[in-house]
Amino acid sequence: MGFFTSRKSEERLSTDMLAADHSAGLLTEVWSWTKSILIALFIVAMVHQYGFHLSTVKGASMQPTLEENEWLFINKTVQFIGSPNRGDVVVVKEPEASEPQPIFLVKRVVAVAGDEVRIQQGKLYVNGLFAMESYTDSPIEDGSLEPYTIPQGSLFVMGDNRHRLASYDSRSFGAVSLDKIEGRAELIVWPLSKIRIL
């Protein structure tokens, strides 16, 4: 009789050990998956914050280059490596925004620190030279701008749409500090029919 009781106890102990091992194995597996997911989310957040992300075009200020609802691939490393050049399309935090949520604008860099810009008779001049802007389809219809030298650490940005009141840009809020540059638009990624490098 004692033999059977001992055997039953051993079987119960063995079953309990298997259940404990299974439970520990399950917890280890769940923890492993949780760590992997957290690491992946952290990497995605870092890439989005400091590397690359997608941005949607709103409004008509960059026509004819960009149309509303097109998706842009934004390179954010430009904030840390070098700075945008003349002709680059950039995403800018609106300098005069008073709302808690920042407003982002897509504009083109037309002048960099040290450049002198002037607008006269519908034409843009940079450092005294007429700026050849193949990306626009009309003269500037918003009047003139007296010669203005871009301060260090700043850029002068404009929309490609030069029709009257079509773009809110540096002609309204002045030069943009480099710390307001969110990134450089590298290419259009959507719709597929319009994929191209900017």
mmCIF file of N, CA and C in Angstrom, residues 6 15 20-21 24 28 33 41 46 51 66 70 72 74 77 82 95 100 107 124 130 137-138 140 163 168 182 195 198:
data_model
loop_
_atom_site.group_PDB
_atom_site.id
_atom_site.type_symbol
_atom_site.label_atom_id
_atom_site.label_comp_id
_atom_site.label_asym_id
_atom_site.label_seq_id
_atom_site.Cartn_x
_atom_site.Cartn_y
_atom_site.Cartn_z
ATOM 1 N N SER A 6 3.518 6.094 -2.543
ATOM 2 C CA SER A 6 4.771 6.741 -2.933
ATOM 3 C C SER A 6 4.797 6.995 -4.432
ATOM 4 N N THR A 15 4.199 15.800 -12.266
ATOM 5 C CA THR A 15 3.208 16.615 -12.976
ATOM 6 C C THR A 15 3.327 18.085 -12.570
ATOM 7 N N ALA A 20 5.076 23.612 -13.698
ATOM 8 C CA ALA A 20 5.920 24.756 -13.341
ATOM 9 C C ALA A 20 6.874 25.096 -14.473
ATOM 10 N N ASP A 21 7.479 24.050 -15.083
ATOM 11 C CA ASP A 21 8.390 24.278 -16.212
ATOM 12 C C ASP A 21 7.654 24.925 -17.375
ATOM 13 N N ALA A 24 6.918 28.536 -16.466
ATOM 14 C CA ALA A 24 8.151 29.343 -16.561
ATOM 15 C C ALA A 24 8.548 29.557 -18.011
ATOM 16 N N THR A 28 8.845 33.131 -19.937
ATOM 17 C CA THR A 28 10.090 33.484 -20.637
ATOM 18 C C THR A 28 9.790 33.869 -22.081
ATOM 19 N N TRP A 33 9.139 38.037 -26.258
ATOM 20 C CA TRP A 33 8.356 38.748 -27.273
ATOM 21 C C TRP A 33 8.140 40.211 -26.894
ATOM 22 N N LEU A 41 9.670 49.038 -31.322
ATOM 23 C CA LEU A 41 8.965 50.319 -31.198
ATOM 24 C C LEU A 41 9.941 51.462 -30.924
ATOM 25 N N MET A 46 12.791 56.242 -32.860
ATOM 26 C CA MET A 46 14.047 56.961 -33.095
ATOM 27 C C MET A 46 14.230 57.304 -34.571
ATOM 28 N N GLY A 51 15.494 60.240 -38.091
ATOM 29 C CA GLY A 51 15.937 59.699 -39.374
ATOM 30 C C GLY A 51 15.064 60.091 -40.539
ATOM 31 N N LEU A 66 4.472 70.210 -56.409
ATOM 32 C CA LEU A 66 3.771 69.268 -55.534
ATOM 33 C C LEU A 66 2.278 69.550 -55.535
ATOM 34 N N GLU A 70 -0.172 64.438 -52.021
ATOM 35 C CA GLU A 70 0.990 63.622 -52.364
ATOM 36 C C GLU A 70 1.779 63.341 -51.080
ATOM 37 N N LEU A 72 5.393 62.633 -49.248
ATOM 38 C CA LEU A 72 6.815 62.922 -49.421
ATOM 39 C C LEU A 72 7.648 62.090 -48.449
ATOM 40 N N ILE A 74 10.668 62.259 -46.173
ATOM 41 C CA ILE A 74 11.405 63.344 -45.531
ATOM 42 C C ILE A 74 12.664 62.812 -44.861
ATOM 43 N N THR A 77 17.783 63.681 -41.228
ATOM 44 C CA THR A 77 19.189 63.738 -40.819
ATOM 45 C C THR A 77 19.831 65.060 -41.215
ATOM 46 N N GLY A 82 25.117 68.708 -41.945
ATOM 47 C CA GLY A 82 25.053 69.792 -42.918
ATOM 48 C C GLY A 82 23.790 70.622 -42.758
ATOM 49 N N PRO A 95 7.277 79.529 -38.098
ATOM 50 C CA PRO A 95 7.920 80.339 -37.053
ATOM 51 C C PRO A 95 6.953 81.102 -36.170
ATOM 52 N N PRO A 100 -0.464 75.167 -29.628
ATOM 53 C CA PRO A 100 0.387 74.162 -28.991
ATOM 54 C C PRO A 100 0.874 73.109 -29.975
ATOM 55 N N LYS A 107 8.206 74.036 -48.174
ATOM 56 C CA LYS A 107 8.680 75.201 -48.940
ATOM 57 C C LYS A 107 9.999 74.879 -49.633
ATOM 58 N N LEU A 124 12.714 87.138 -58.790
ATOM 59 C CA LEU A 124 13.535 86.923 -57.606
ATOM 60 C C LEU A 124 15.007 87.090 -57.977
ATOM 61 N N PHE A 130 19.499 87.335 -61.258
ATOM 62 C CA PHE A 130 18.161 86.794 -61.465
ATOM 63 C C PHE A 130 18.191 85.291 -61.216
ATOM 64 N N ASP A 137 5.810 78.400 -62.411
ATOM 65 C CA ASP A 137 5.106 78.573 -63.694
ATOM 66 C C ASP A 137 4.540 79.973 -63.870
ATOM 67 N N SER A 138 4.955 80.899 -62.999
ATOM 68 C CA SER A 138 4.465 82.271 -63.138
ATOM 69 C C SER A 138 5.432 83.227 -62.449
ATOM 70 N N ILE A 140 6.321 86.310 -59.815
ATOM 71 C CA ILE A 140 5.843 86.564 -58.446
ATOM 72 C C ILE A 140 4.809 87.680 -58.499
ATOM 73 N N HIS A 163 1.675 82.671 -57.595
ATOM 74 C CA HIS A 163 0.474 83.466 -57.833
ATOM 75 C C HIS A 163 0.101 84.231 -56.561
ATOM 76 N N TYR A 168 2.257 81.146 -48.090
ATOM 77 C CA TYR A 168 2.653 81.813 -46.850
ATOM 78 C C TYR A 168 4.086 81.367 -46.574
ATOM 79 N N GLU A 182 12.450 70.854 -40.197
ATOM 80 C CA GLU A 182 12.092 69.502 -39.764
ATOM 81 C C GLU A 182 12.828 68.449 -40.589
ATOM 82 N N ILE A 195 5.853 58.946 -58.481
ATOM 83 C CA ILE A 195 7.107 58.727 -57.754
ATOM 84 C C ILE A 195 8.254 59.372 -58.522
ATOM 85 N N LEU A 198 12.976 64.683 -55.854
ATOM 86 C CA LEU A 198 12.797 66.142 -55.907
ATOM 87 C C LEU A 198 14.153 66.841 -56.054
#
